[in-house]
Amino acid sequence: GEDVEQSLFLSVREGDSSVINCTYTDSSSTYLYWYKQEPGAGLQLLTYIFSNMDMKQDQRLTVLLNKKDKHLSLRIADTQTGDSAIYFCAESRGTSGSARQLTFGSGTQLTVLP
Amino acid sequence: KAGVTQTPRYLIKTRGQQVTLSCSPISGHRSVSWYQQTPGQGLQFLFEYFSETQRNKGNFPGRFSGRQFSNSRSEMNVSTLELGDSALYLCASNPSTGLGYGYTFGSGTRLTVV
């Protein structure tokens, strides 16, 4: 299957940590990505992780990958109002053909409350 | 460094007409992919071009077509427009065939079919 699933909504208080979760079904996923989309804008690549990694940290962002459970999470530390957006999890897989397409989750709307 | 440029930003077309959307990738990027984003179906892969050749195609009817020019610029065409074609069409470029580079997206073209 090609499903990538995310919860639809998340609300956090400014200054708290946000954790956005994603599950995927295809064990051949090679790279997993997190994209951010603000209203009226395209997709902004936040970070990506190769499938042989467990964790990747980039400033306020931490990505955790559990290959056994096919679970990916994005943690945003010290969440700010500017982080309010839709966050998409995406995967690409294999080494040819379908590897060149991204399969996206439905997106998680993150709302940061003051 | 200029990003991915999509033109026009907004389009209104009548059912039955055809439309052409344009995408200029980041300089040096040779791979261009197209995605359709709708509230109901989310983000779906349309096709991907590399060196003027379509390498991969999503599950869309033949009314959706594309091409890539020698300067890597790409166009997509939708013929015989239907109301359901109303969507945000996103273009993404990638520097090479490498999976780990991620894709840089443009801001999209918002197509409304009336």
PDB file of C-alpha atoms in Angstrom:
ATOM      1  CA  GLY A   1       0.000   0.000   0.000  1.00  0.00           C
ATOM      2  CA  GLU A   2       0.944   3.617  -0.369  1.00  0.00           C
ATOM      3  CA  ASP A   3      -0.821   5.125   2.620  1.00  0.00           C
ATOM      4  CA  VAL A   4       0.741   7.822   4.718  1.00  0.00           C
ATOM      5  CA  GLU A   5      -1.424   8.820   7.624  1.00  0.00           C
ATOM      6  CA  GLN A   6      -1.396  11.804   9.938  1.00  0.00           C
ATOM      7  CA  SER A   7      -3.739  13.231  12.520  1.00  0.00           C
ATOM      8  CA  LEU A   8      -5.587  16.232  11.162  1.00  0.00           C
ATOM      9  CA  PHE A   9      -5.258  18.795  13.943  1.00  0.00           C
ATOM     10  CA  LEU A  10      -2.900  19.756  16.757  1.00  0.00           C
ATOM     11  CA  SER A  11      -3.097  22.750  19.087  1.00  0.00           C
ATOM     12  CA  VAL A  12      -0.301  23.802  21.417  1.00  0.00           C
ATOM     13  CA  ARG A  13       0.535  26.784  23.563  1.00  0.00           C
ATOM     14  CA  GLU A  14       3.283  29.141  22.487  1.00  0.00           C
ATOM     15  CA  GLY A  15       6.587  28.037  23.996  1.00  0.00           C
ATOM     16  CA  ASP A  16       5.531  24.399  24.374  1.00  0.00           C
ATOM     17  CA  SER A  17       6.833  21.553  22.236  1.00  0.00           C
ATOM     18  CA  SER A  18       4.757  20.217  19.359  1.00  0.00           C
ATOM     19  CA  VAL A  19       4.883  16.616  18.240  1.00  0.00           C
ATOM     20  CA  ILE A  20       3.353  15.710  14.888  1.00  0.00           C
ATOM     21  CA  ASN A  21       3.046  12.025  14.114  1.00  0.00           C
ATOM     22  CA  CYS A  22       2.928  10.096  10.873  1.00  0.00           C
ATOM     23  CA  THR A  23       2.616   6.433   9.980  1.00  0.00           C
ATOM     24  CA  TYR A  24       3.421   4.847   6.650  1.00  0.00           C
ATOM     25  CA  THR A  25       2.768   1.421   5.278  1.00  0.00           C
ATOM     26  CA  ASP A  26       5.480   0.724   2.729  1.00  0.00           C
ATOM     27  CA  SER A  27       8.582  -0.796   4.275  1.00  0.00           C
ATOM     28  CA  SER A  28      10.607   0.054   1.181  1.00  0.00           C
ATOM     29  CA  SER A  29      10.321   3.768   1.918  1.00  0.00           C
ATOM     30  CA  THR A  30      13.763   5.187   1.377  1.00  0.00           C
ATOM     31  CA  TYR A  31      13.447   8.787   2.457  1.00  0.00           C
ATOM     32  CA  LEU A  32      10.873  10.427   4.653  1.00  0.00           C
ATOM     33  CA  TYR A  33      10.208  14.136   4.567  1.00  0.00           C
ATOM     34  CA  TRP A  34       8.473  16.850   6.499  1.00  0.00           C
ATOM     35  CA  TYR A  35       7.031  19.788   4.601  1.00  0.00           C
ATOM     36  CA  LYS A  36       5.347  22.931   5.889  1.00  0.00           C
ATOM     37  CA  GLN A  37       2.610  24.803   4.043  1.00  0.00           C
ATOM     38  CA  GLU A  38       1.435  28.235   5.079  1.00  0.00           C
ATOM     39  CA  PRO A  39      -1.834  29.704   3.772  1.00  0.00           C
ATOM     40  CA  GLY A  40      -1.651  30.553   0.092  1.00  0.00           C
ATOM     41  CA  ALA A  41       1.866  29.205  -0.251  1.00  0.00           C
ATOM     42  CA  GLY A  42       3.592  26.171  -1.685  1.00  0.00           C
ATOM     43  CA  LEU A  43       5.397  23.492   0.282  1.00  0.00           C
ATOM     44  CA  GLN A  44       8.545  24.270   2.216  1.00  0.00           C
ATOM     45  CA  LEU A  45      10.905  21.374   2.914  1.00  0.00           C
ATOM     46  CA  LEU A  46      11.689  21.390   6.628  1.00  0.00           C
ATOM     47  CA  THR A  47      13.810  18.299   6.939  1.00  0.00           C
ATOM     48  CA  TYR A  48      14.204  14.751   5.696  1.00  0.00           C
ATOM     49  CA  ILE A  49      15.585  11.526   7.077  1.00  0.00           C
ATOM     50  CA  PHE A  50      17.047   8.518   5.360  1.00  0.00           C
ATOM     51  CA  SER A  51      15.482   5.219   6.289  1.00  0.00           C
ATOM     52  CA  ASN A  52      18.642   3.877   7.905  1.00  0.00           C
ATOM     53  CA  MET A  53      18.625   6.683  10.480  1.00  0.00           C
ATOM     54  CA  ASP A  54      16.737   6.781  13.763  1.00  0.00           C
ATOM     55  CA  MET A  55      16.930  10.438  14.537  1.00  0.00           C
ATOM     56  CA  LYS A  56      17.859  13.739  12.965  1.00  0.00           C
ATOM     57  CA  GLN A  57      18.062  17.089  14.694  1.00  0.00           C
ATOM     58  CA  ASP A  58      18.108  20.481  13.034  1.00  0.00           C
ATOM     59  CA  GLN A  59      17.855  23.479  15.367  1.00  0.00           C
ATOM     60  CA  ARG A  60      14.332  23.384  16.862  1.00  0.00           C
ATOM     61  CA  LEU A  61      13.315  20.361  14.787  1.00  0.00           C
ATOM     62  CA  THR A  62      13.832  16.734  15.790  1.00  0.00           C
ATOM     63  CA  VAL A  63      12.760  13.873  13.564  1.00  0.00           C
ATOM     64  CA  LEU A  64      12.385  10.398  15.033  1.00  0.00           C
ATOM     65  CA  LEU A  65      11.975   7.327  12.863  1.00  0.00           C
ATOM     66  CA  ASN A  66      10.805   3.940  14.140  1.00  0.00           C
ATOM     67  CA  LYS A  67      11.188   1.612  11.181  1.00  0.00           C
ATOM     68  CA  LYS A  68       9.765  -1.370  13.004  1.00  0.00           C
ATOM     69  CA  ASP A  69       6.486   0.423  13.653  1.00  0.00           C
ATOM     70  CA  LYS A  70       6.712   2.531  10.455  1.00  0.00           C
ATOM     71  CA  HIS A  71       6.247   5.619  12.565  1.00  0.00           C
ATOM     72  CA  LEU A  72       7.747   9.041  11.968  1.00  0.00           C
ATOM     73  CA  SER A  73       7.455  12.068  14.211  1.00  0.00           C
ATOM     74  CA  LEU A  74       8.418  15.711  14.029  1.00  0.00           C
ATOM     75  CA  ARG A  75       9.071  17.561  17.253  1.00  0.00           C
ATOM     76  CA  ILE A  76       9.184  21.345  17.227  1.00  0.00           C
ATOM     77  CA  ALA A  77      10.766  22.790  20.344  1.00  0.00           C
ATOM     78  CA  ASP A  78       9.671  26.169  21.725  1.00  0.00           C
ATOM     79  CA  THR A  79       6.783  26.422  19.288  1.00  0.00           C
ATOM     80  CA  GLN A  80       6.070  29.944  18.061  1.00  0.00           C
ATOM     81  CA  THR A  81       2.990  31.503  16.477  1.00  0.00           C
ATOM     82  CA  GLY A  82       4.896  31.580  13.193  1.00  0.00           C
ATOM     83  CA  ASP A  83       4.937  27.785  13.282  1.00  0.00           C
ATOM     84  CA  SER A  84       1.178  27.710  12.737  1.00  0.00           C
ATOM     85  CA  ALA A  85       0.739  25.941   9.396  1.00  0.00           C
ATOM     86  CA  ILE A  86      -0.094  22.602   7.834  1.00  0.00           C
ATOM     87  CA  TYR A  87       2.656  20.002   8.148  1.00  0.00           C
ATOM     88  CA  PHE A  88       2.905  17.190   5.637  1.00  0.00           C
ATOM     89  CA  CYS A  89       4.722  13.944   6.049  1.00  0.00           C
ATOM     90  CA  ALA A  90       5.902  12.403   2.762  1.00  0.00           C
ATOM     91  CA  GLU A  91       7.814   9.372   1.610  1.00  0.00           C
ATOM     92  CA  SER A  92       9.730   8.298  -1.446  1.00  0.00           C
ATOM     93  CA  ARG A  93      10.886   4.766  -2.035  1.00  0.00           C
ATOM     94  CA  GLY A  94      12.995   2.475  -4.150  1.00  0.00           C
ATOM     95  CA  THR A  95      15.751   3.353  -6.544  1.00  0.00           C
ATOM     96  CA  SER A  96      13.908   3.978  -9.782  1.00  0.00           C
ATOM     97  CA  GLY A  97      10.520   4.727 -11.208  1.00  0.00           C
ATOM     98  CA  SER A  98       8.322   5.320  -8.225  1.00  0.00           C
ATOM     99  CA  ALA A  99      11.279   6.607  -6.282  1.00  0.00           C
ATOM    100  CA  ARG A 100      10.903   9.874  -8.071  1.00  0.00           C
ATOM    101  CA  GLN A 101       7.489  10.609  -6.662  1.00  0.00           C
ATOM    102  CA  LEU A 102       6.472  11.687  -3.216  1.00  0.00           C
ATOM    103  CA  THR A 103       3.480  10.198  -1.432  1.00  0.00           C
ATOM    104  CA  PHE A 104       2.022  12.664   1.040  1.00  0.00           C
ATOM    105  CA  GLY A 105      -0.058  12.334   4.138  1.00  0.00           C
ATOM    106  CA  SER A 106      -3.200  14.406   4.498  1.00  0.00           C
ATOM    107  CA  GLY A 107      -1.420  17.042   6.561  1.00  0.00           C
ATOM    108  CA  THR A 108      -1.653  18.136  10.187  1.00  0.00           C
ATOM    109  CA  GLN A 109      -2.965  21.625  10.909  1.00  0.00           C
ATOM    110  CA  LEU A 110      -0.843  22.999  13.740  1.00  0.00           C
ATOM    111  CA  THR A 111      -2.375  25.888  15.657  1.00  0.00           C
ATOM    112  CA  VAL A 112      -0.189  27.728  18.138  1.00  0.00           C
ATOM    113  CA  LEU A 113      -2.158  29.510  20.820  1.00  0.00           C
ATOM    114  CA  PRO A 114      -0.732  32.619  22.526  1.00  0.00           C
TER     115      PRO A 114
ATOM    116  CA  LYS B   1      19.372  31.994  -5.989  1.00  0.00           C
ATOM    117  CA  ALA B   2      15.890  32.153  -7.476  1.00  0.00           C
ATOM    118  CA  GLY B   3      13.404  29.545  -6.363  1.00  0.00           C
ATOM    119  CA  VAL B   4      10.933  27.554  -8.393  1.00  0.00           C
ATOM    120  CA  THR B   5       8.736  29.945 -10.352  1.00  0.00           C
ATOM    121  CA  GLN B   6       5.227  29.040 -11.384  1.00  0.00           C
ATOM    122  CA  THR B   7       3.069  31.147 -13.658  1.00  0.00           C
ATOM    123  CA  PRO B   8       0.406  32.265 -13.558  1.00  0.00           C
ATOM    124  CA  ARG B   9      -0.445  32.351  -9.840  1.00  0.00           C
ATOM    125  CA  TYR B  10      -4.182  32.321 -10.431  1.00  0.00           C
ATOM    126  CA  LEU B  11      -6.348  31.183 -13.312  1.00  0.00           C
ATOM    127  CA  ILE B  12     -10.073  31.033 -13.890  1.00  0.00           C
ATOM    128  CA  LYS B  13     -11.239  28.873 -16.769  1.00  0.00           C
ATOM    129  CA  THR B  14     -14.547  27.633 -18.048  1.00  0.00           C
ATOM    130  CA  ARG B  15     -15.466  23.964 -18.141  1.00  0.00           C
ATOM    131  CA  GLY B  16     -14.434  22.434 -21.454  1.00  0.00           C
ATOM    132  CA  GLN B  17     -11.542  24.807 -22.052  1.00  0.00           C
ATOM    133  CA  GLN B  18      -7.888  23.873 -21.874  1.00  0.00           C
ATOM    134  CA  VAL B  19      -5.143  25.401 -19.775  1.00  0.00           C
ATOM    135  CA  THR B  20      -1.350  25.490 -19.763  1.00  0.00           C
ATOM    136  CA  LEU B  21       0.659  26.055 -16.612  1.00  0.00           C
ATOM    137  CA  SER B  22       4.344  26.889 -16.544  1.00  0.00           C
ATOM    138  CA  CYS B  23       7.162  26.017 -14.159  1.00  0.00           C
ATOM    139  CA  SER B  24      10.740  27.290 -14.154  1.00  0.00           C
ATOM    140  CA  PRO B  25      12.951  25.168 -11.896  1.00  0.00           C
ATOM    141  CA  ILE B  26      15.873  26.339  -9.847  1.00  0.00           C
ATOM    142  CA  SER B  27      18.854  26.942 -12.074  1.00  0.00           C
ATOM    143  CA  GLY B  28      20.772  23.697 -12.518  1.00  0.00           C
ATOM    144  CA  HIS B  29      17.877  21.481 -11.465  1.00  0.00           C
ATOM    145  CA  ARG B  30      17.032  18.987 -14.153  1.00  0.00           C
ATOM    146  CA  SER B  31      14.109  17.137 -12.617  1.00  0.00           C
ATOM    147  CA  VAL B  32      10.657  18.713 -12.487  1.00  0.00           C
ATOM    148  CA  SER B  33       7.607  17.123 -10.889  1.00  0.00           C
ATOM    149  CA  TRP B  34       4.001  18.220 -10.816  1.00  0.00           C
ATOM    150  CA  TYR B  35       1.453  17.693  -8.051  1.00  0.00           C
ATOM    151  CA  GLN B  36      -2.222  18.440  -7.706  1.00  0.00           C
ATOM    152  CA  GLN B  37      -3.556  19.581  -4.329  1.00  0.00           C
ATOM    153  CA  THR B  38      -7.265  19.502  -3.564  1.00  0.00           C
ATOM    154  CA  PRO B  39      -9.144  19.543  -0.253  1.00  0.00           C
ATOM    155  CA  GLY B  40     -10.683  16.165  -0.970  1.00  0.00           C
ATOM    156  CA  GLN B  41      -7.767  14.196  -2.408  1.00  0.00           C
ATOM    157  CA  GLY B  42      -4.842  16.029  -0.840  1.00  0.00           C
ATOM    158  CA  LEU B  43      -1.522  16.087  -2.666  1.00  0.00           C
ATOM    159  CA  GLN B  44      -1.296  13.743  -5.609  1.00  0.00           C
ATOM    160  CA  PHE B  45       1.578  13.135  -7.981  1.00  0.00           C
ATOM    161  CA  LEU B  46       0.931  13.957 -11.631  1.00  0.00           C
ATOM    162  CA  PHE B  47       4.220  13.339 -13.460  1.00  0.00           C
ATOM    163  CA  GLU B  48       7.955  13.876 -13.396  1.00  0.00           C
ATOM    164  CA  TYR B  49      10.303  14.987 -16.146  1.00  0.00           C
ATOM    165  CA  PHE B  50      14.045  14.723 -16.452  1.00  0.00           C
ATOM    166  CA  SER B  51      16.079  15.821 -19.457  1.00  0.00           C
ATOM    167  CA  GLU B  52      12.915  16.396 -21.503  1.00  0.00           C
ATOM    168  CA  THR B  53      11.663  12.850 -20.843  1.00  0.00           C
ATOM    169  CA  GLN B  54       8.709  11.835 -18.734  1.00  0.00           C
ATOM    170  CA  ARG B  55      10.069   9.290 -16.293  1.00  0.00           C
ATOM    171  CA  ASN B  56       7.107   8.704 -14.074  1.00  0.00           C
ATOM    172  CA  LYS B  57       3.378   9.313 -14.235  1.00  0.00           C
ATOM    173  CA  GLY B  58       0.659   9.302 -11.615  1.00  0.00           C
ATOM    174  CA  ASN B  59      -2.851   8.001 -11.903  1.00  0.00           C
ATOM    175  CA  PHE B  60      -4.492  10.825 -13.818  1.00  0.00           C
ATOM    176  CA  PRO B  61      -6.505  10.720 -17.053  1.00  0.00           C
ATOM    177  CA  GLY B  62      -4.912  11.469 -20.397  1.00  0.00           C
ATOM    178  CA  ARG B  63      -6.363  14.990 -20.294  1.00  0.00           C
ATOM    179  CA  PHE B  64      -3.391  15.832 -18.093  1.00  0.00           C
ATOM    180  CA  SER B  65      -0.155  16.081 -20.004  1.00  0.00           C
ATOM    181  CA  GLY B  66       3.168  17.795 -19.692  1.00  0.00           C
ATOM    182  CA  ARG B  67       6.475  18.450 -21.291  1.00  0.00           C
ATOM    183  CA  GLN B  68       9.922  19.696 -20.468  1.00  0.00           C
ATOM    184  CA  PHE B  69      12.130  21.903 -22.562  1.00  0.00           C
ATOM    185  CA  SER B  70      15.884  21.786 -23.065  1.00  0.00           C
ATOM    186  CA  ASN B  71      16.338  24.530 -20.445  1.00  0.00           C
ATOM    187  CA  SER B  72      14.462  22.324 -17.919  1.00  0.00           C
ATOM    188  CA  ARG B  73      11.417  24.570 -17.861  1.00  0.00           C
ATOM    189  CA  SER B  74       8.234  22.545 -17.811  1.00  0.00           C
ATOM    190  CA  GLU B  75       4.643  23.033 -18.786  1.00  0.00           C
ATOM    191  CA  MET B  76       1.592  21.030 -17.934  1.00  0.00           C
ATOM    192  CA  ASN B  77      -1.594  21.090 -19.938  1.00  0.00           C
ATOM    193  CA  VAL B  78      -5.102  20.098 -18.966  1.00  0.00           C
ATOM    194  CA  SER B  79      -7.580  19.719 -21.790  1.00  0.00           C
ATOM    195  CA  THR B  80     -11.369  19.625 -21.617  1.00  0.00           C
ATOM    196  CA  LEU B  81     -11.432  21.073 -18.135  1.00  0.00           C
ATOM    197  CA  GLU B  82     -13.847  19.682 -15.580  1.00  0.00           C
ATOM    198  CA  LEU B  83     -15.063  21.301 -12.377  1.00  0.00           C
ATOM    199  CA  GLY B  84     -13.083  18.725 -10.415  1.00  0.00           C
ATOM    200  CA  ASP B  85      -9.843  19.991 -11.934  1.00  0.00           C
ATOM    201  CA  SER B  86     -10.078  23.039  -9.698  1.00  0.00           C
ATOM    202  CA  ALA B  87      -6.991  22.743  -7.530  1.00  0.00           C
ATOM    203  CA  LEU B  88      -3.637  24.139  -6.550  1.00  0.00           C
ATOM    204  CA  TYR B  89      -1.053  22.784  -8.984  1.00  0.00           C
ATOM    205  CA  LEU B  90       2.415  22.602  -7.523  1.00  0.00           C
ATOM    206  CA  CYS B  91       5.666  22.179  -9.342  1.00  0.00           C
ATOM    207  CA  ALA B  92       8.812  20.898  -7.658  1.00  0.00           C
ATOM    208  CA  SER B  93      12.376  20.740  -8.878  1.00  0.00           C
ATOM    209  CA  ASN B  94      15.200  18.486  -7.810  1.00  0.00           C
ATOM    210  CA  PRO B  95      18.869  18.900  -8.673  1.00  0.00           C
ATOM    211  CA  SER B  96      19.482  15.355  -9.765  1.00  0.00           C
ATOM    212  CA  THR B  97      18.236  11.822  -9.612  1.00  0.00           C
ATOM    213  CA  GLY B  98      19.356  11.571  -6.008  1.00  0.00           C
ATOM    214  CA  LEU B  99      16.571  10.759  -3.579  1.00  0.00           C
ATOM    215  CA  GLY B 100      17.970  12.574  -0.625  1.00  0.00           C
ATOM    216  CA  TYR B 101      18.027  16.057  -1.959  1.00  0.00           C
ATOM    217  CA  GLY B 102      14.392  16.636  -1.422  1.00  0.00           C
ATOM    218  CA  TYR B 103      12.289  18.708  -3.693  1.00  0.00           C
ATOM    219  CA  THR B 104      11.910  22.465  -3.776  1.00  0.00           C
ATOM    220  CA  PHE B 105       8.347  23.498  -4.457  1.00  0.00           C
ATOM    221  CA  GLY B 106       7.001  26.571  -6.136  1.00  0.00           C
ATOM    222  CA  SER B 107       4.113  28.612  -4.754  1.00  0.00           C
ATOM    223  CA  GLY B 108       1.699  26.940  -7.118  1.00  0.00           C
ATOM    224  CA  THR B 109      -0.927  27.930  -9.631  1.00  0.00           C
ATOM    225  CA  ARG B 110      -4.453  28.134  -8.277  1.00  0.00           C
ATOM    226  CA  LEU B 111      -6.808  26.944 -11.039  1.00  0.00           C
ATOM    227  CA  THR B 112     -10.527  27.519 -10.697  1.00  0.00           C
ATOM    228  CA  VAL B 113     -12.841  25.906 -13.227  1.00  0.00           C
ATOM    229  CA  VAL B 114     -16.315  27.421 -13.447  1.00  0.00           C
TER     230      VAL B 114
END
